[in-house]
mmCIF file of C-alpha atoms in Angstrom:
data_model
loop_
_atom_site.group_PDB
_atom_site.id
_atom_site.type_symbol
_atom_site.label_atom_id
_atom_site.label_comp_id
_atom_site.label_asym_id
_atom_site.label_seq_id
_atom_site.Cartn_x
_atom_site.Cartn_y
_atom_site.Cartn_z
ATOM 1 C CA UNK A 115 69.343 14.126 229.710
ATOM 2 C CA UNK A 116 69.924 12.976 226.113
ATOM 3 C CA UNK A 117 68.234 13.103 222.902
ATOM 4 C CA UNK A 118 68.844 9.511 223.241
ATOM 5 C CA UNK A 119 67.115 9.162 226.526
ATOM 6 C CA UNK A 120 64.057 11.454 225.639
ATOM 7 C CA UNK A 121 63.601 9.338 222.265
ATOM 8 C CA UNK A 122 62.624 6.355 224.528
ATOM 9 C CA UNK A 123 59.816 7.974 226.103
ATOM 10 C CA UNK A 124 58.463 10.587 223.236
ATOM 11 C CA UNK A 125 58.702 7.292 220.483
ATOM 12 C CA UNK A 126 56.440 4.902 222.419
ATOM 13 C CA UNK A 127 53.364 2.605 220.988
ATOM 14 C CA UNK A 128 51.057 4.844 222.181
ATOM 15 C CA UNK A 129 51.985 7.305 218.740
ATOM 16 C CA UNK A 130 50.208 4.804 217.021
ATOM 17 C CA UNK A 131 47.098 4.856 218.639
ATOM 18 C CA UNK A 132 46.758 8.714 217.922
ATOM 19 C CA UNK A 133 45.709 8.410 214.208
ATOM 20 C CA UNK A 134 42.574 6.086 215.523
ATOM 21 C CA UNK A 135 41.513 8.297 218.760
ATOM 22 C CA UNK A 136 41.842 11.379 216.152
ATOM 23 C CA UNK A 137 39.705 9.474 213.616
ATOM 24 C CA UNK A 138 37.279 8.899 216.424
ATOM 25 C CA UNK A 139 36.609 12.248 218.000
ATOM 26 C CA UNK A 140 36.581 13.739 213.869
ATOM 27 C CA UNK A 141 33.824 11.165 213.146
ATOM 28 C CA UNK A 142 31.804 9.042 215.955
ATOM 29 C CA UNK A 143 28.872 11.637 215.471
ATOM 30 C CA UNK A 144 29.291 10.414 211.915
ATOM 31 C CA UNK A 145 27.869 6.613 212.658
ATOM 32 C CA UNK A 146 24.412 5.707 212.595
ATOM 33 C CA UNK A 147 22.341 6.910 215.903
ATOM 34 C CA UNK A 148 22.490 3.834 217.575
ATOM 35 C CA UNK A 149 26.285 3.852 218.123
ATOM 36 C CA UNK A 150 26.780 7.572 218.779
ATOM 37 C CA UNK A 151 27.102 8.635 222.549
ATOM 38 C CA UNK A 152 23.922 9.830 223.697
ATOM 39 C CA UNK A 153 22.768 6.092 223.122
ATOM 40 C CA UNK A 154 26.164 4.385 223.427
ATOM 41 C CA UNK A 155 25.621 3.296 227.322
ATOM 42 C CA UNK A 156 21.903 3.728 227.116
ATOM 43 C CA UNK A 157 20.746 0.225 228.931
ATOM 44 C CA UNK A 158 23.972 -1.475 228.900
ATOM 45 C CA UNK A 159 25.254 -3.309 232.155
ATOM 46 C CA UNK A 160 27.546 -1.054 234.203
ATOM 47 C CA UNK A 161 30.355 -4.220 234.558
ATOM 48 C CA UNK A 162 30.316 -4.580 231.109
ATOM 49 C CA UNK A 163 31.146 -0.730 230.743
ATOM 50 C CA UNK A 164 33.515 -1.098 233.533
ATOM 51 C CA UNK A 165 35.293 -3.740 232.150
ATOM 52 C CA UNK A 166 35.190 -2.342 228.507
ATOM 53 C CA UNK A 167 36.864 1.078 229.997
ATOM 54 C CA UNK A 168 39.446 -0.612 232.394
ATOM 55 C CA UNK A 169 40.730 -2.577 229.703
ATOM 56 C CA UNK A 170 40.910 0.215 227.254
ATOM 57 C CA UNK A 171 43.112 2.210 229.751
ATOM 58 C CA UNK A 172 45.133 -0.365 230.268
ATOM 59 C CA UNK A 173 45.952 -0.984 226.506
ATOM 60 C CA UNK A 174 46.925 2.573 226.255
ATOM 61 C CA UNK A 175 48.534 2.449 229.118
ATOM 62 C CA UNK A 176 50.742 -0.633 228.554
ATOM 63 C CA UNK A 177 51.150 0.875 224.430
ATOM 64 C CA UNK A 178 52.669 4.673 226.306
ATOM 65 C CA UNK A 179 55.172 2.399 228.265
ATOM 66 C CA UNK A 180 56.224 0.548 224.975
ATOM 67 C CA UNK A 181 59.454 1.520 222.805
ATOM 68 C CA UNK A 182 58.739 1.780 219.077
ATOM 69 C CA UNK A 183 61.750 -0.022 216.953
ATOM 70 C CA UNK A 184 60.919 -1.820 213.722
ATOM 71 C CA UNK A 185 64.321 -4.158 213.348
ATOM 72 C CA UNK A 186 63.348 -7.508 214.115
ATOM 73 C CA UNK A 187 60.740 -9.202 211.183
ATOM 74 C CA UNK A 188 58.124 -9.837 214.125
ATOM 75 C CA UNK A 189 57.909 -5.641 214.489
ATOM 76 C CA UNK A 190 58.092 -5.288 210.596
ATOM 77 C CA UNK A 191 54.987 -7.883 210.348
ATOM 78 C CA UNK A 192 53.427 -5.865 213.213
ATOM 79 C CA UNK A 193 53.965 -2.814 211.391
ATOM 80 C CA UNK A 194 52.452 -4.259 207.879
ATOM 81 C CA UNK A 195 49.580 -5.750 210.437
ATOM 82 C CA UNK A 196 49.173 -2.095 212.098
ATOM 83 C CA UNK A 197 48.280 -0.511 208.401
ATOM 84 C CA UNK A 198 46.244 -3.105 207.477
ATOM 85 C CA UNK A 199 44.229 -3.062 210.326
ATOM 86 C CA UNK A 200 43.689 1.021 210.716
ATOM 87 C CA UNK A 201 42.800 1.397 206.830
ATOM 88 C CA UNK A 202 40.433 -1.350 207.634
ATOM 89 C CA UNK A 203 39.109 0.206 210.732
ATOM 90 C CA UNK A 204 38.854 3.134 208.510
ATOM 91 C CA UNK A 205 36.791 1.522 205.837
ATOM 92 C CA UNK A 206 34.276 0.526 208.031
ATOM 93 C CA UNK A 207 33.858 3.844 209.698
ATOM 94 C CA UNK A 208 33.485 5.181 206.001
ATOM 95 C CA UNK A 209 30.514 2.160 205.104
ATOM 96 C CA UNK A 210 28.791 2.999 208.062
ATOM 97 C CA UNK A 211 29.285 6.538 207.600
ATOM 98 C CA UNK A 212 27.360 6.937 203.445
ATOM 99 C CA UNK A 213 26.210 3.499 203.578
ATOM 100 C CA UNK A 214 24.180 3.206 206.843
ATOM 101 C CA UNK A 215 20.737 1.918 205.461
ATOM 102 C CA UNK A 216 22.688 -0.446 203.215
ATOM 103 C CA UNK A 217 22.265 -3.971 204.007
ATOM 104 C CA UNK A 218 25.735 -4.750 205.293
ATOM 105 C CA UNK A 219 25.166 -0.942 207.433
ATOM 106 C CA UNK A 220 22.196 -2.773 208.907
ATOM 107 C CA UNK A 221 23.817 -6.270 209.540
ATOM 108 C CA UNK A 222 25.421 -7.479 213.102
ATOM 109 C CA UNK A 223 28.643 -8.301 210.761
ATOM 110 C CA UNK A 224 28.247 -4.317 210.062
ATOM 111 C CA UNK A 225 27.519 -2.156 213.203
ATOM 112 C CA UNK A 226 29.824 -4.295 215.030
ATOM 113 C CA UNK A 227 32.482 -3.451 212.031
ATOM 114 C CA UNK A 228 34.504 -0.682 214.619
ATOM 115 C CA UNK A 229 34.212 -3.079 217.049
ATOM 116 C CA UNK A 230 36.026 -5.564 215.780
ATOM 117 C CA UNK A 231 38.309 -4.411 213.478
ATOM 118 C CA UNK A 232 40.562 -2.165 216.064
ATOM 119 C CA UNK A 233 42.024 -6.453 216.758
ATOM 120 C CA UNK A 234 44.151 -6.067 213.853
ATOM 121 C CA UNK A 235 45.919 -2.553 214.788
ATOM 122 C CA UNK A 236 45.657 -3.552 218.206
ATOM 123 C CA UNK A 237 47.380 -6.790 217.693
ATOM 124 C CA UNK A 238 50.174 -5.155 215.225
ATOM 125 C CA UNK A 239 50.812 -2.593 218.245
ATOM 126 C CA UNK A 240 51.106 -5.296 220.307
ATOM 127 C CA UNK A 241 54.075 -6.865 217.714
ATOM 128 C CA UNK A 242 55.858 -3.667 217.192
ATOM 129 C CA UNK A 243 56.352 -3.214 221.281
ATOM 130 C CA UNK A 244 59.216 -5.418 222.024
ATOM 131 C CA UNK A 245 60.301 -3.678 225.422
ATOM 132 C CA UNK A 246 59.249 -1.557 228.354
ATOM 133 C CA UNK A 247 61.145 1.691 228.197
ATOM 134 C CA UNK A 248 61.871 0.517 232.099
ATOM 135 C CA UNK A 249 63.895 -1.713 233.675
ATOM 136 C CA UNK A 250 60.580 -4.469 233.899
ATOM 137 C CA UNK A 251 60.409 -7.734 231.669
ATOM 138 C CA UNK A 252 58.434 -6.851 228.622
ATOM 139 C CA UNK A 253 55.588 -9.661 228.012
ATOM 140 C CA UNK A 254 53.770 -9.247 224.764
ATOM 141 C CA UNK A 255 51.272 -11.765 225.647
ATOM 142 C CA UNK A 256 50.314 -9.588 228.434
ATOM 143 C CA UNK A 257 49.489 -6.649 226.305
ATOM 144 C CA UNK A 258 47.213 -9.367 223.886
ATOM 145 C CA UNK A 259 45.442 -10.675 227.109
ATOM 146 C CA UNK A 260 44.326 -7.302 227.670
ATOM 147 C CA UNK A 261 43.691 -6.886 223.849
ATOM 148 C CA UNK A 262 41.184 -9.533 224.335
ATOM 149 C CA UNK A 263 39.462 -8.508 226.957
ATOM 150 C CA UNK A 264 38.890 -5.284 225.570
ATOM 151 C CA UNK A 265 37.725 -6.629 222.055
ATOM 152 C CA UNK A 266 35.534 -8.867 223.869
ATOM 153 C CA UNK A 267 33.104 -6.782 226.064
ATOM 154 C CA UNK A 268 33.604 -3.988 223.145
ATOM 155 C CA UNK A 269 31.694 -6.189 220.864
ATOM 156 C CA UNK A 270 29.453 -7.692 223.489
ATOM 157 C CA UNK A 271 28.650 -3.911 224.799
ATOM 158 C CA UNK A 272 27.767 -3.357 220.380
ATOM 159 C CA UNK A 273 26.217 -6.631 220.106
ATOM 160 C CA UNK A 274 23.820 -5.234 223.066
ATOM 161 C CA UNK A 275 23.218 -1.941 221.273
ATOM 162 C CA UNK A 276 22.603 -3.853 217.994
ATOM 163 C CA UNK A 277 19.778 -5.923 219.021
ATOM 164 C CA UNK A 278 18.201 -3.381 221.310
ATOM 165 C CA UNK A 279 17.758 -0.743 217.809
ATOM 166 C CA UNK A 280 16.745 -3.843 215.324
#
């Protein structure tokens, strides 16, 4: 097998979902109480769990499968799109993190900040892909259905744990 051949499966979309998982298990105990895990799916509907999970594994899934090339100017956009959105998933994490009593820290807008930001990375993933490493049609708006799913009962699962500790 071939350098060539190996690059296709090593270089996949699912590299850029690494920085965000390792920001995640650094700094989730980080967030205010409400959003840590202990009290993460305290009282929250098992389908919307379900769901919220399924979908996840599906992005990451459908992101491993994925071949990273930046030519075309939809990838390069998705690229610019990807930064954007992790330094901005970032930032949130960081308000939350020193700034939890502040009034934006206490907000809906706020605590549901990491739950709605990961759309923009998610979305510039979703423009960098532009094939399947195998021989299957690739269809990006597949990928963004799932996107939305996942965004969806992400933020419905926070907008749950919001108004139960306000």
């Amino acid at each position: 097998m071939s350098f060539k051949n190996i690059q296709k499966y090593v270089f996949n979309c699912f590299l850029l979902t690494i920085p965000i998982l390792v920001w995640d298990y650094l700094f989730t105990d980080k967030l205010p109480k409400a959003v840590q895990s202990e009290n993460f799916r305290k009282e929250i509907p098992t389908y919307i769990i379900q769901i919220e999970n399924i979908s996840r594994l599906l992005m990451f899934v459908m992101a491993s499968f994925m071949t990273i090339k930046i030519i075309k100017p939809i990838q390069k956009k998705g690229l610019a799109l990807y930064v954007f959105g992790t330094l901005l998933y970032f930032a949130v994490w960081l308000l939350l993190m020193y700034f939890p009593n502040s009034i934006w820290g206490k907000s809906v807008f706020g605590l549901l900040a990491p739950a709605y930001t990961p759309l923009f990375w998610l979305v510039g993933i979703g423009f960098i892909g532009n094939s399947y490493f195998f021989n299957i049609p690739f269809k990006r708006w597949l990928y963004f259905l799932v996107v939305v799913i996942f965004i969806f009962f992400h933020n419905w699962h926070t907008y749950l744990i919001y108004f139960r500790t306000s």
